[in-house]
Each structure stands twice: as C-alpha cells, then as structure tokens.
PDB file of C-alpha atoms and ligand atoms in Angstrom:
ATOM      1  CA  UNK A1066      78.984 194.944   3.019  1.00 91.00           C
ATOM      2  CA  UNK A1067      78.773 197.836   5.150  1.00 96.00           C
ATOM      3  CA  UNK A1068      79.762 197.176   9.218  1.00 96.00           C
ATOM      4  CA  UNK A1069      78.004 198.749  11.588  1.00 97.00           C
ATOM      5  CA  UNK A1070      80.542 199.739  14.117  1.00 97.00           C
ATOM      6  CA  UNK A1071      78.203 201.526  16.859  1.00 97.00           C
ATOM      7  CA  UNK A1072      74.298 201.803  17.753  1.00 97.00           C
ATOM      8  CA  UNK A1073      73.199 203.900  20.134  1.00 96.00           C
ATOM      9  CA  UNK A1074      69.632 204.215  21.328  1.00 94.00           C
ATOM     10  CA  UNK A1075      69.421 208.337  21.283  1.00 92.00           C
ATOM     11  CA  UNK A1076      65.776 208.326  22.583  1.00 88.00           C
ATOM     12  CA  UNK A1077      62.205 206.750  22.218  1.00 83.00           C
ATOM     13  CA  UNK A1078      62.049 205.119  18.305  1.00 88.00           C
ATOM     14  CA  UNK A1079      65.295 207.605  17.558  1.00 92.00           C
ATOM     15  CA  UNK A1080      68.977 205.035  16.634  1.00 95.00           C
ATOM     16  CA  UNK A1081      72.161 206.311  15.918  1.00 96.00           C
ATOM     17  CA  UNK A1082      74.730 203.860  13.657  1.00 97.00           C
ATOM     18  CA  UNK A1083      78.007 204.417  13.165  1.00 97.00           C
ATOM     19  CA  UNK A1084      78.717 202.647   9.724  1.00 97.00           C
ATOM     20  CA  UNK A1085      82.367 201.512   7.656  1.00 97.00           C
ATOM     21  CA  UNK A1086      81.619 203.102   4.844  1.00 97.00           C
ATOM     22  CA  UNK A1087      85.007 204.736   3.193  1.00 97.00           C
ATOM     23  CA  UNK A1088      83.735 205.831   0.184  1.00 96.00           C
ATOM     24  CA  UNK A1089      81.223 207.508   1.469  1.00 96.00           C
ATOM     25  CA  UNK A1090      83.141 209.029   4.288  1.00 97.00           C
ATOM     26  CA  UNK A1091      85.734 210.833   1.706  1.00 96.00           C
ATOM     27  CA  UNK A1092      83.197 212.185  -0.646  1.00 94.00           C
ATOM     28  CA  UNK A1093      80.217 213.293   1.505  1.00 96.00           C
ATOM     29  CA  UNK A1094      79.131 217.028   2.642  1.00 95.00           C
ATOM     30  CA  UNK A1095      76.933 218.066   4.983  1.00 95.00           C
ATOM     31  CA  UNK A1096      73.428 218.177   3.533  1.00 94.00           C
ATOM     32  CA  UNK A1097      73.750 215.413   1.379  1.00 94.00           C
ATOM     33  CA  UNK A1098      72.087 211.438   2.196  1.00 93.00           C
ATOM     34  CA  UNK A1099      72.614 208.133   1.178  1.00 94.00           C
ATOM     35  CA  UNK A1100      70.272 205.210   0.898  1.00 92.00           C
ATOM     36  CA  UNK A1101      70.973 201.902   2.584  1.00 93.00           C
ATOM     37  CA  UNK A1102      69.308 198.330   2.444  1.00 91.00           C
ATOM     38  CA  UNK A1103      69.337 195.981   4.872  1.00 91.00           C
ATOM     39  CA  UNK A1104      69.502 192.888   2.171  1.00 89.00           C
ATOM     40  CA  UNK A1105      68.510 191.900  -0.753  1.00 85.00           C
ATOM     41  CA  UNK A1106      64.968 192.418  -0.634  1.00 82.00           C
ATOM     42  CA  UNK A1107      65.312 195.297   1.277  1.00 81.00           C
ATOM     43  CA  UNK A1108      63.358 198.291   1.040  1.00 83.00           C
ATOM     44  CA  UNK A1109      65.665 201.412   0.210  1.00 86.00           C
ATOM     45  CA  UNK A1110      65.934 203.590   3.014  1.00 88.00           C
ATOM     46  CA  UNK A1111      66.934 207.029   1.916  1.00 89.00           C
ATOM     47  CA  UNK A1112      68.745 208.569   5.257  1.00 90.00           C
ATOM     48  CA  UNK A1113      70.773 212.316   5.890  1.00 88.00           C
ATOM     49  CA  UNK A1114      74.299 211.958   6.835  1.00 93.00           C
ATOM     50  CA  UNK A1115      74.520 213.073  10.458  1.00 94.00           C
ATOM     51  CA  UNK A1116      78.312 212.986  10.750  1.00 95.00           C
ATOM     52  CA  UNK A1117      81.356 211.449   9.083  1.00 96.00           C
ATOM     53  CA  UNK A1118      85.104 210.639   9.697  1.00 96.00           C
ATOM     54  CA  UNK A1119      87.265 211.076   6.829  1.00 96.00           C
ATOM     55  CA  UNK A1120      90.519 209.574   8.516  1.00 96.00           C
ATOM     56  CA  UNK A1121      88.162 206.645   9.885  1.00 97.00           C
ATOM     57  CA  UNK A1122      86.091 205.773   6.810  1.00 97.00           C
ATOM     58  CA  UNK A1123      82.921 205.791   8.693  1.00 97.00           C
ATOM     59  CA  UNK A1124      79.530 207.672   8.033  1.00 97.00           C
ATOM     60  CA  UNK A1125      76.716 208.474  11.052  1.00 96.00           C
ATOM     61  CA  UNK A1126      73.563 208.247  10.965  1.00 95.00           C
ATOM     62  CA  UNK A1127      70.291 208.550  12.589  1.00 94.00           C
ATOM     63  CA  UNK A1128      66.680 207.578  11.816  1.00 91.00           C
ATOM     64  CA  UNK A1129      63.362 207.176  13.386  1.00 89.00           C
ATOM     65  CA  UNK A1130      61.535 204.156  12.959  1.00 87.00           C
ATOM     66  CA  UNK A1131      58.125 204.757  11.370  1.00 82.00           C
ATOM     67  CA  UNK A1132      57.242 201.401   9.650  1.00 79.00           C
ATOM     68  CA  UNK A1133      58.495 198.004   8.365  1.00 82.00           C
ATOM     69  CA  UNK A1134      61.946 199.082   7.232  1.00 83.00           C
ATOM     70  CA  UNK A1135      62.822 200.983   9.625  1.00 86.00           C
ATOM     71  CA  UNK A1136      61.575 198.484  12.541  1.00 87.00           C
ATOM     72  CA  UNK A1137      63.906 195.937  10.862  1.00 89.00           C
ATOM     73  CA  UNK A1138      66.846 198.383  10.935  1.00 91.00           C
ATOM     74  CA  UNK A1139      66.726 199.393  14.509  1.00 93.00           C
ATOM     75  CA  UNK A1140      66.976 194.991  15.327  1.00 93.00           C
ATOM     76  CA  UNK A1141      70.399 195.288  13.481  1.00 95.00           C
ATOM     77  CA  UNK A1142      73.376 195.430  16.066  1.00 96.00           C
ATOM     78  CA  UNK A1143      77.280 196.336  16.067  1.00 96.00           C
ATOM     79  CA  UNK A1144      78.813 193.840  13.860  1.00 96.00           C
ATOM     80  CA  UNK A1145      76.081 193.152  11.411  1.00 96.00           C
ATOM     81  CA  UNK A1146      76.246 194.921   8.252  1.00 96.00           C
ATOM     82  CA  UNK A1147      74.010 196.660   5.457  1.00 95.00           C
ATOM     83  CA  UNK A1148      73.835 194.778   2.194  1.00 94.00           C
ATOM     84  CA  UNK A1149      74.056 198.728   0.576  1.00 94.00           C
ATOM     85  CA  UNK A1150      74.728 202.199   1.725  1.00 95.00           C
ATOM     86  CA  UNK A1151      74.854 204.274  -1.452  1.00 93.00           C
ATOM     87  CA  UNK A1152      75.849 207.806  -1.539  1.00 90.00           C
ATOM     88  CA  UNK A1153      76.657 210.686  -0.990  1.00 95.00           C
ATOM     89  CA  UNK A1154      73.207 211.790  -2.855  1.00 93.00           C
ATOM     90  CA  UNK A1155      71.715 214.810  -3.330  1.00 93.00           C
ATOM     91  CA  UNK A1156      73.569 218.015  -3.530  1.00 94.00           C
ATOM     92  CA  UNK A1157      75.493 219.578  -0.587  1.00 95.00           C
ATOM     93  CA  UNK A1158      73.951 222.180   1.534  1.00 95.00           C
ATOM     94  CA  UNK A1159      74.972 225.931   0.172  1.00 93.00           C
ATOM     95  CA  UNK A1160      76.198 227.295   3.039  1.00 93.00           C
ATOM     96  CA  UNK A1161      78.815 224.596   3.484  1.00 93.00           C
ATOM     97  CA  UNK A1162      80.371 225.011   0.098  1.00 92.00           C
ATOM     98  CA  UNK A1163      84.260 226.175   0.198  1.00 91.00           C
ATOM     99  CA  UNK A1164      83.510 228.764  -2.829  1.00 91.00           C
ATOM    100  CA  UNK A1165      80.597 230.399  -0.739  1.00 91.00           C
ATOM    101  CA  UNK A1166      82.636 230.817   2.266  1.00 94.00           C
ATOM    102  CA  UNK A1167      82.859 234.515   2.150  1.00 93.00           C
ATOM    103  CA  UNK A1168      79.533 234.889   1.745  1.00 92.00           C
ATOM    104  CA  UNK A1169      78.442 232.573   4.319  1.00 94.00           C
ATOM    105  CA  UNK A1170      80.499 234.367   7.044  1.00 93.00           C
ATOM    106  CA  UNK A1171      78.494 237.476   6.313  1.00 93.00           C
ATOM    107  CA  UNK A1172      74.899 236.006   6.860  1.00 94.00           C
ATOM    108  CA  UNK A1173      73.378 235.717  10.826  1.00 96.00           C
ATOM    109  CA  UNK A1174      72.130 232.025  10.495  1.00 97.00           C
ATOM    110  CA  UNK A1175      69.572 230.284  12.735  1.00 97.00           C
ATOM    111  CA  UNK A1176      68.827 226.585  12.711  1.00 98.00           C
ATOM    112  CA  UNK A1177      65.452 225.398  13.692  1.00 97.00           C
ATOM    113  CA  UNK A1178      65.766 221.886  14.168  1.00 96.00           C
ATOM    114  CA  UNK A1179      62.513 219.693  14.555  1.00 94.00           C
ATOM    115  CA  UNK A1180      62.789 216.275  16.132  1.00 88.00           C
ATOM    116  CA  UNK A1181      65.062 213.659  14.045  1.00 90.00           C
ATOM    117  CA  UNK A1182      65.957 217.052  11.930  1.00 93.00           C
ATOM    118  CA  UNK A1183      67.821 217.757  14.286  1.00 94.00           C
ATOM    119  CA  UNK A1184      70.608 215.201  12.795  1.00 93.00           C
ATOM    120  CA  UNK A1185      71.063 216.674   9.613  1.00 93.00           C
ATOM    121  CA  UNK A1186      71.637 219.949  10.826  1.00 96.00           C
ATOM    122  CA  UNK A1187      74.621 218.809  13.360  1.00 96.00           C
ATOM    123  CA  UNK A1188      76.447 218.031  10.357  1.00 96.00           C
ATOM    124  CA  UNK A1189      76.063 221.724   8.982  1.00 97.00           C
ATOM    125  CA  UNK A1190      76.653 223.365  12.519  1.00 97.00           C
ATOM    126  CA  UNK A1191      79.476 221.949  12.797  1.00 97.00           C
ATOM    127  CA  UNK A1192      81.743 222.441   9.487  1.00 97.00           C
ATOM    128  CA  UNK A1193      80.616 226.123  10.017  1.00 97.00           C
ATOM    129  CA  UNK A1194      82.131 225.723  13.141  1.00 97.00           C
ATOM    130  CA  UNK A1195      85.170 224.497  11.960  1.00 96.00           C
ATOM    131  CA  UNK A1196      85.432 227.205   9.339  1.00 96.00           C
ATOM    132  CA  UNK A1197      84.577 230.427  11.257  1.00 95.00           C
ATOM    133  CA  UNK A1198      81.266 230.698  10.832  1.00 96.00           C
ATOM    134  CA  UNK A1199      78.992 231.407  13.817  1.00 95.00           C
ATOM    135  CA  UNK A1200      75.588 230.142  13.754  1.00 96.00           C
ATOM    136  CA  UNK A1201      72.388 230.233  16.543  1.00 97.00           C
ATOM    137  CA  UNK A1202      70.369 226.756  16.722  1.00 98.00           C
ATOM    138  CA  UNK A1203      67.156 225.920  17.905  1.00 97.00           C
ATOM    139  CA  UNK A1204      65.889 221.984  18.781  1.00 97.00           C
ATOM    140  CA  UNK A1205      62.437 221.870  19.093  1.00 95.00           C
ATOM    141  CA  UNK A1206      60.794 218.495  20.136  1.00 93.00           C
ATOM    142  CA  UNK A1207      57.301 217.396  21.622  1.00 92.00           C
ATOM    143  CA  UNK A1208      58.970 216.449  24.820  1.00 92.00           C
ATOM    144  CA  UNK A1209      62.281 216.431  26.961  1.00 91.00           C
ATOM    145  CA  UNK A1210      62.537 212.338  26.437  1.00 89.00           C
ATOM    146  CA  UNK A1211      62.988 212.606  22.557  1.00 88.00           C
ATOM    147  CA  UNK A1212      65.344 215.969  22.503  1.00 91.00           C
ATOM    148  CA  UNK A1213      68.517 214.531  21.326  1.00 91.00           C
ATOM    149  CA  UNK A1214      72.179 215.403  20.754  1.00 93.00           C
ATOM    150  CA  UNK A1215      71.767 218.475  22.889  1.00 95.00           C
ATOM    151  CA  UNK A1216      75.815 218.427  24.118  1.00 95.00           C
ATOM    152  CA  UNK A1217      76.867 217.458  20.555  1.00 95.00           C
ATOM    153  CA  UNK A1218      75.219 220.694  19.280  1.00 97.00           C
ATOM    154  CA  UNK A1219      76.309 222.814  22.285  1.00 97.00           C
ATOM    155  CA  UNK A1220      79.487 221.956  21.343  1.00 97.00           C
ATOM    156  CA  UNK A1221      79.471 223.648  17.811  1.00 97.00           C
ATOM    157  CA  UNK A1222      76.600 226.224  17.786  1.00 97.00           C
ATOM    158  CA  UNK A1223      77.322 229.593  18.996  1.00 97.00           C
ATOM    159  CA  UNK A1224      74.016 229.507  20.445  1.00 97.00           C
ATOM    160  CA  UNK A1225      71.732 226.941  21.355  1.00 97.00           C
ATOM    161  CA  UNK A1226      67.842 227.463  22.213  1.00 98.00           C
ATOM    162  CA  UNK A1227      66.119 224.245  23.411  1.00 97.00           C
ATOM    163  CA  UNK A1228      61.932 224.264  23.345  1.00 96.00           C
ATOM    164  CA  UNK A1229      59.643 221.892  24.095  1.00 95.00           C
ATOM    165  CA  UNK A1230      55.872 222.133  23.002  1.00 94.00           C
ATOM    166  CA  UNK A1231      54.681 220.401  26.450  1.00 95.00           C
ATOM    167  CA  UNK A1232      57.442 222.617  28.401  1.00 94.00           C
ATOM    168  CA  UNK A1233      59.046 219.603  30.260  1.00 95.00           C
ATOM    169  CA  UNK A1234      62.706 221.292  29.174  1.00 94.00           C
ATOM    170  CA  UNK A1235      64.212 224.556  28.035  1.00 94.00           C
ATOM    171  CA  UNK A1236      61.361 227.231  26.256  1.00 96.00           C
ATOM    172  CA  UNK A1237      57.732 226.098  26.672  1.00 97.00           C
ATOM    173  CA  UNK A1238      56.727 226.481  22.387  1.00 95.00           C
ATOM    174  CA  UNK A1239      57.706 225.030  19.198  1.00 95.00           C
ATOM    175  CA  UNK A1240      60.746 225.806  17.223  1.00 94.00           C
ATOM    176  CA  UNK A1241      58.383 228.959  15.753  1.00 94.00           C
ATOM    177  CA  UNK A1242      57.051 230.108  18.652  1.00 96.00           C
ATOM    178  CA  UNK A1243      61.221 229.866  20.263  1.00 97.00           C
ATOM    179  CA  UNK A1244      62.340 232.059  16.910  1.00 96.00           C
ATOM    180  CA  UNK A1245      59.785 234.396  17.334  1.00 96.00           C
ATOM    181  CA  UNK A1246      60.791 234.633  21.202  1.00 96.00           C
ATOM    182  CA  UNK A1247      64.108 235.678  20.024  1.00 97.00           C
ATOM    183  CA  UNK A1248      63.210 237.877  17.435  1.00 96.00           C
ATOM    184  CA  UNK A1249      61.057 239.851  20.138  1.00 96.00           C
ATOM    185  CA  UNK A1250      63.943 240.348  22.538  1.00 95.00           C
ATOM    186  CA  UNK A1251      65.906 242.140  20.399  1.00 95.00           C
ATOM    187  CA  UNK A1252      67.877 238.906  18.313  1.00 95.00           C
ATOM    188  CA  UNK A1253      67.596 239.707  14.335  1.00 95.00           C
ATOM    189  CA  UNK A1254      68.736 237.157  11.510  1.00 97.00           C
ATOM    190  CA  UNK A1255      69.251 237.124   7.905  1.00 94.00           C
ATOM    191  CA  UNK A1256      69.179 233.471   6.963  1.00 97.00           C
ATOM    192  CA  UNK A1257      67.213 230.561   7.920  1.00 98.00           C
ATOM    193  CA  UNK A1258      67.824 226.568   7.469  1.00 97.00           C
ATOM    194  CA  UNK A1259      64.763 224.405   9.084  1.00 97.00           C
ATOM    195  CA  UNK A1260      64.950 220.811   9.172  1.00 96.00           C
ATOM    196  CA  UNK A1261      62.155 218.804  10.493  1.00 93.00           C
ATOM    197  CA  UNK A1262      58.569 217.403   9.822  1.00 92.00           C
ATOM    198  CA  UNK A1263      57.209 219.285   6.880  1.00 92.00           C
ATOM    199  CA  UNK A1264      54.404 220.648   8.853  1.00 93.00           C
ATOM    200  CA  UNK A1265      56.552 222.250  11.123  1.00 94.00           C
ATOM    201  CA  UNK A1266      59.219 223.663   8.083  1.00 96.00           C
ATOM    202  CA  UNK A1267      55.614 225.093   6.465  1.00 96.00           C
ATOM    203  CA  UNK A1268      55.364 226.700  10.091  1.00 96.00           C
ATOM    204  CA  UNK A1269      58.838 228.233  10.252  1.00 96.00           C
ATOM    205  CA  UNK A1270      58.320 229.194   6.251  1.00 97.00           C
ATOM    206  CA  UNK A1271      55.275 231.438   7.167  1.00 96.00           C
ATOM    207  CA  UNK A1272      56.683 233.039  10.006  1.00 96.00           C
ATOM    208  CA  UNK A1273      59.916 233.183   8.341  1.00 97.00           C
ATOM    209  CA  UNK A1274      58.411 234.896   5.031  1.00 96.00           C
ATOM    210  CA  UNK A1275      56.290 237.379   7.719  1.00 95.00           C
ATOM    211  CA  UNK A1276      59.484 238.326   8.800  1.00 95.00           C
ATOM    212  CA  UNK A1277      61.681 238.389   5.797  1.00 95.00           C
ATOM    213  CA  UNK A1278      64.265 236.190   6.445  1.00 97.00           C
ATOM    214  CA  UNK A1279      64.946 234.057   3.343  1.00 97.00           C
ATOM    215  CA  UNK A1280      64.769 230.059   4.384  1.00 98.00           C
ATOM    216  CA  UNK A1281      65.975 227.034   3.472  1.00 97.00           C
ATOM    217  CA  UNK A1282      64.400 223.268   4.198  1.00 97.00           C
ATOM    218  CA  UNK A1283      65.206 220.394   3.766  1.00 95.00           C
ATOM    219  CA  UNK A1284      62.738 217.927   2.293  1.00 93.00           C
ATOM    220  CA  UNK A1285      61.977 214.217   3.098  1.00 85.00           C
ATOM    221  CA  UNK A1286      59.496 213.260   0.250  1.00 83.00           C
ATOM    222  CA  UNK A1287      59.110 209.268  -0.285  1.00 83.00           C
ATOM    223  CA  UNK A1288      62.118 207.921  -1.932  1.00 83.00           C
ATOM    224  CA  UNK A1289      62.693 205.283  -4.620  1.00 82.00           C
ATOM    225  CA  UNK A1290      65.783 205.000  -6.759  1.00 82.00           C
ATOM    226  CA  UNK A1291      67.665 208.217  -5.333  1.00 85.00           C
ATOM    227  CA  UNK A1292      68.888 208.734  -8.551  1.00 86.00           C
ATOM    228  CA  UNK A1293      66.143 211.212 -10.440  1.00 87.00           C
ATOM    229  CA  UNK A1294      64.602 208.306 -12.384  1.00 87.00           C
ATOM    230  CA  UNK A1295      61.578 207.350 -10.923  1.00 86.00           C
ATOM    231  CA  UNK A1296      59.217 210.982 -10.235  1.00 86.00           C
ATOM    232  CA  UNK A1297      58.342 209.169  -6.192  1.00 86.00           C
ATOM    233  CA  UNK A1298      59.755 212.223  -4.835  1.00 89.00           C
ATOM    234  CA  UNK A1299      58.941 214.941  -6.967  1.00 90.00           C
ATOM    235  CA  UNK A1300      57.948 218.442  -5.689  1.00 93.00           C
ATOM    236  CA  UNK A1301      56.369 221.822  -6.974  1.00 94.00           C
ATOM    237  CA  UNK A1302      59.243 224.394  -5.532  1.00 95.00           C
ATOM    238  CA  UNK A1303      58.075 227.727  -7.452  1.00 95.00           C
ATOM    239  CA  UNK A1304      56.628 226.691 -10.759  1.00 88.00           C
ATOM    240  CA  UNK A1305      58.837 224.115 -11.262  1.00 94.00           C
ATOM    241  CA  UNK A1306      58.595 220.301 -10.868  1.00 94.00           C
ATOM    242  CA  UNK A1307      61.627 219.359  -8.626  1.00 95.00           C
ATOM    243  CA  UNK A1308      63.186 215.727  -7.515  1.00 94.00           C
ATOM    244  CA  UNK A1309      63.899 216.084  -4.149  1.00 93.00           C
ATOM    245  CA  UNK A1310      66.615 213.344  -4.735  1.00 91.00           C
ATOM    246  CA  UNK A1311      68.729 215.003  -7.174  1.00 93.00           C
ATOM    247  CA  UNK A1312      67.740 218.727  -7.408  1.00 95.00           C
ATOM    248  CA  UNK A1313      67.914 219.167  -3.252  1.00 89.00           C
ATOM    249  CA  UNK A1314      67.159 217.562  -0.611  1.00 94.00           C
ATOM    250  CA  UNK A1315      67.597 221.327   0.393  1.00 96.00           C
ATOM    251  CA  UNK A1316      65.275 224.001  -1.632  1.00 97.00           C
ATOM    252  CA  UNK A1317      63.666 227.627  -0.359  1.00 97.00           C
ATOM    253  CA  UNK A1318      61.568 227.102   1.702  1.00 97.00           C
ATOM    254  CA  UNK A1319      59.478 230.275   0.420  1.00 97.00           C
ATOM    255  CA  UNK A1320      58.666 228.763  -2.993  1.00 97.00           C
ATOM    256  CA  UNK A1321      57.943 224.630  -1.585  1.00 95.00           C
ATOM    257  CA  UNK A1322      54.411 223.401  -2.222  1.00 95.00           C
ATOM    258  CA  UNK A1323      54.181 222.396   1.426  1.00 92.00           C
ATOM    259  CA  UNK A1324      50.269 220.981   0.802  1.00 92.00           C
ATOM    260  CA  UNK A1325      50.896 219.344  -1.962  1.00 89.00           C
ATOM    261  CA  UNK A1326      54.305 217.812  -0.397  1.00 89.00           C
ATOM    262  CA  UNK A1327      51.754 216.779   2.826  1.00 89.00           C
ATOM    263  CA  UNK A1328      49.555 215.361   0.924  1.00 86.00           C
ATOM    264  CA  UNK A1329      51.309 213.025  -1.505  1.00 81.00           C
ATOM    265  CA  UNK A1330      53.678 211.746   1.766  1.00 79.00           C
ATOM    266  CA  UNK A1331      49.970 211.236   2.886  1.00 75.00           C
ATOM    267  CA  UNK A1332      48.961 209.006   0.048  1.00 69.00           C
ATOM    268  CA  UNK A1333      51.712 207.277  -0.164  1.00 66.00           C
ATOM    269  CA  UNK A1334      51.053 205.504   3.768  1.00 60.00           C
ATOM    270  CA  UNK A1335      48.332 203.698   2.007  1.00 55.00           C
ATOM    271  CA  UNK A1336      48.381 200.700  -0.159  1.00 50.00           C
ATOM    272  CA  UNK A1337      45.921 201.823  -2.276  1.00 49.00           C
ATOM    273  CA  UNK A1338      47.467 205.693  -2.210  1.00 49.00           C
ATOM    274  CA  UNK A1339      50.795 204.011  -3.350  1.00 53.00           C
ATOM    275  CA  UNK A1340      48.919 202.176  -6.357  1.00 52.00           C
ATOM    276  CA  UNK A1341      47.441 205.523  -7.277  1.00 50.00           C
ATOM    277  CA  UNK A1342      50.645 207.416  -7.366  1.00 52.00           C
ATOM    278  CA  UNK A1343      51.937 205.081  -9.310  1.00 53.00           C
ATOM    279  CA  UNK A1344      49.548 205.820 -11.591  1.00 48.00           C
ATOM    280  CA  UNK A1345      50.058 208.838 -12.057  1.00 50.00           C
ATOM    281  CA  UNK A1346      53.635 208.419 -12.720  1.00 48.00           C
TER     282      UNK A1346
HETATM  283 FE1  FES B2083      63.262 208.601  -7.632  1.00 86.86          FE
HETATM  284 FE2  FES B2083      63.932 210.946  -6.624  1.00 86.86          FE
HETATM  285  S1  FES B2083      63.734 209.072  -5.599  1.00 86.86           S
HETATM  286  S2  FES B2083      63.300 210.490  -8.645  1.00 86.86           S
END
C-alpha cells in the first residue's frame, strides 16, 4: 500500500498528493509517470510525476479530476493509501538526461505550460536548475483561480511569464499568443517543451514550426496497461505508429498527429466510442 502523506487542494478540480512510494522515489526522472489505483477494482490512472524526494521515499503528484476515477481520488485523504502506484513509466525527458548535459546547457529553452501541464514541467525546471541549466517558462491558464504552483516555478525558472486567456492575471493571451509576445520584443529560443491540453500543444506546434524552433510535447492519450501491450494509447508521430506509454510520453511535437490524437481521446469519452476502439484493436 502506498500512504498518502499530504493533499493539497491547488485550485478548482486541481489536487496535489504527496505519496510513500520508495521505489519509485529512487528510480524516477523527470518526464516519466506512473499509474496508480485506488483498489482493487480500480480504474488505472496513468499520472506525470510532479516532484520526488529521494532521501524521503516519496513521489508528488497532481491531477485534475475529469470523471469517475478521478472524482474518487480527490475523496482520498492523508493517511489513506493507493492499492498501486506503479512506475516510473515511460522514458525520461531528454533534456534531463546526465549524458546530454552538455548539450542541454547550450540550447535557450522555453516551457509553455498549459493548465495541469504545468506539473510535469516543474519537475524538468527544476533538475535543470539544479544542474546549471537556465530555462524561461510560461503558465498559461483560462483564469487567475486555476494558475497553480506559480512560487514553486519562480523558484527554479530563470524566467517566468504568467498569461491568462480572460486577463484576470499576468499577460492577457494564451501560452502562444505570451511566446509570440516574447519573440516580438526581441527574446529568441532554440528549443521548445509544451505540456498541456493537446489542443493547445497543436497551437504552440504551429507557431513553433512557423518559427523554427524544434518542440517537444508531452502526450496524454487514454491509458490502459502502461506497459506497451494493449495499442489504447497509440499515436501516428511521423509515419510511425507510437505507444505513448512506452515510446514517450514525450515525442516532437512537429511530427504528432494532433487530429488524429483529438479525435480518438474524443471517442474514447463515449461508451459506445470505447466499444469501437476496441474494435479496432
Ligand atoms: Fe497500453 Fe500504452 S497504455 S499500450
């Protein structure tokens, strides 16, 4: 069993957990996720890793709750426990791999971070941080009330940009509309990471591929098994069939089938759409 030793209400529908999970902890990198279920019959939730604590044993993380699952999560409280927490999945993000280290210090890197994305990307931030690496960040949320983890970030980006779509706090724009802000007044950049709702990483790819700055996203296809096996969260990246679960989560962004990503997350909200893709399987 896996403790949950903190829960924090970050903003409307947004929890953070703090969970005991040792194994985890010593083994994870930023970039990577794990999968948790709350019992038995469960669903499997497949989650980023926002933070960890080696010396503690303990793994963050933060979701959204969009449906059944995730509903029942956020009624969990310190003390209770997950039945699983499986990981670290997935591979680790490039640009916080030891061997690429010299490389990585020569790129100008710019986060755009889009709602709840804005968890995974903390974790990435911050071990640049810690190994010399400067890096600009952007949150970009529909309004001030769900912009979280804005200290947290100032404390390890070099610069943060804060946008709102409706204006209540920081730029008055999306995450795009912020970047291209920047880009106008003079900033320039050579490597992007966007983490958000896909609509909005299709938004940043466009502009991104406009401008020539070669981007990386993060996907969040529906998730099964988490281990390659059963095709739910396949992807066309290029002309290649991709699982999002073993081959990323992270892919360029420049070569993601962003429409046909949309619309099988689409199908998959309906009974009937779930049946199909099942199907097809
Ligand atoms: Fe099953 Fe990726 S979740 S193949």
């Amino acid at each position: 069993m896996y403790q949950i030793l903190k829960k924090e209400m970050l903003s409307d529908k947004i929890y953070l957990m703090v969970v005991k999970a040792p194994r985890v902890a010593s083994g994870c990198l930023p970039g990577q996720f794990i999968i948790v279920k709350i019992d038995e019959e469960g669903e499997r939730i497949p989650l980023t890793i926002c933070d960890y604590d080696r010396n503690e044993g303990t793994v963050t993380i933060v979701f959204q709750t969009v449906g059944a699952s995730t509903e029942r999560m956020a009624l969990l409280n310190e003390g209770d426990a997950f039945d699983d927490f499986v990981g670290p999945l997935g591979q680790p993000s490039e640009l916080c791999i030891e061997a690429n280290l010299e490389e990585t210090k020569k790129k100008k890197i710019v986060f755009i971070a889009g709602g709840v994305g804005t968890a995974p990307v903390y974790p990435q931030v911050k071990w640049l941080k810690e190994h010399g690496v400067d890096s600009t960040v952007i949150i970009g949320a529909r309004t001030k009330d769900i912009l979280f983890y804005e200290d947290e970030m100032r404390a390890v980006a070099t610069e943060l940009y804060l946008a709102t779509d409706d204006g209540s706090y920081g730029f008055h724009g999306n995450g795009c509309q912020q970047l291209q802000a920047l880009i106008d007044a003079g900033k320039s950049f050579d490597h992007c990471v966007a983490i958000g709702p896909m609509i909005m990483m299709k938004f940043v790819c466009l502009l991104t591929n406009e401008l020539g700055i070669p981007t990386v996203v993060s996907m969040n296809p529906i998730m099964v098994d988490g281990t390659g096996m059963c095709g739910a969260c396949r992807l066309v990246v290029g002309d290649e069939v991709k699982f999002a679960c073993v081959d990323g989560p992270e892919f360029d962004g420049h070569l993601v089938d962003f429409d046909q990503a949309m619309a099988r997350a689409k199908q998959y909200k309906t009974e009937e759409g779930r049946a199909l893709l099942k199907l097809q399987e």
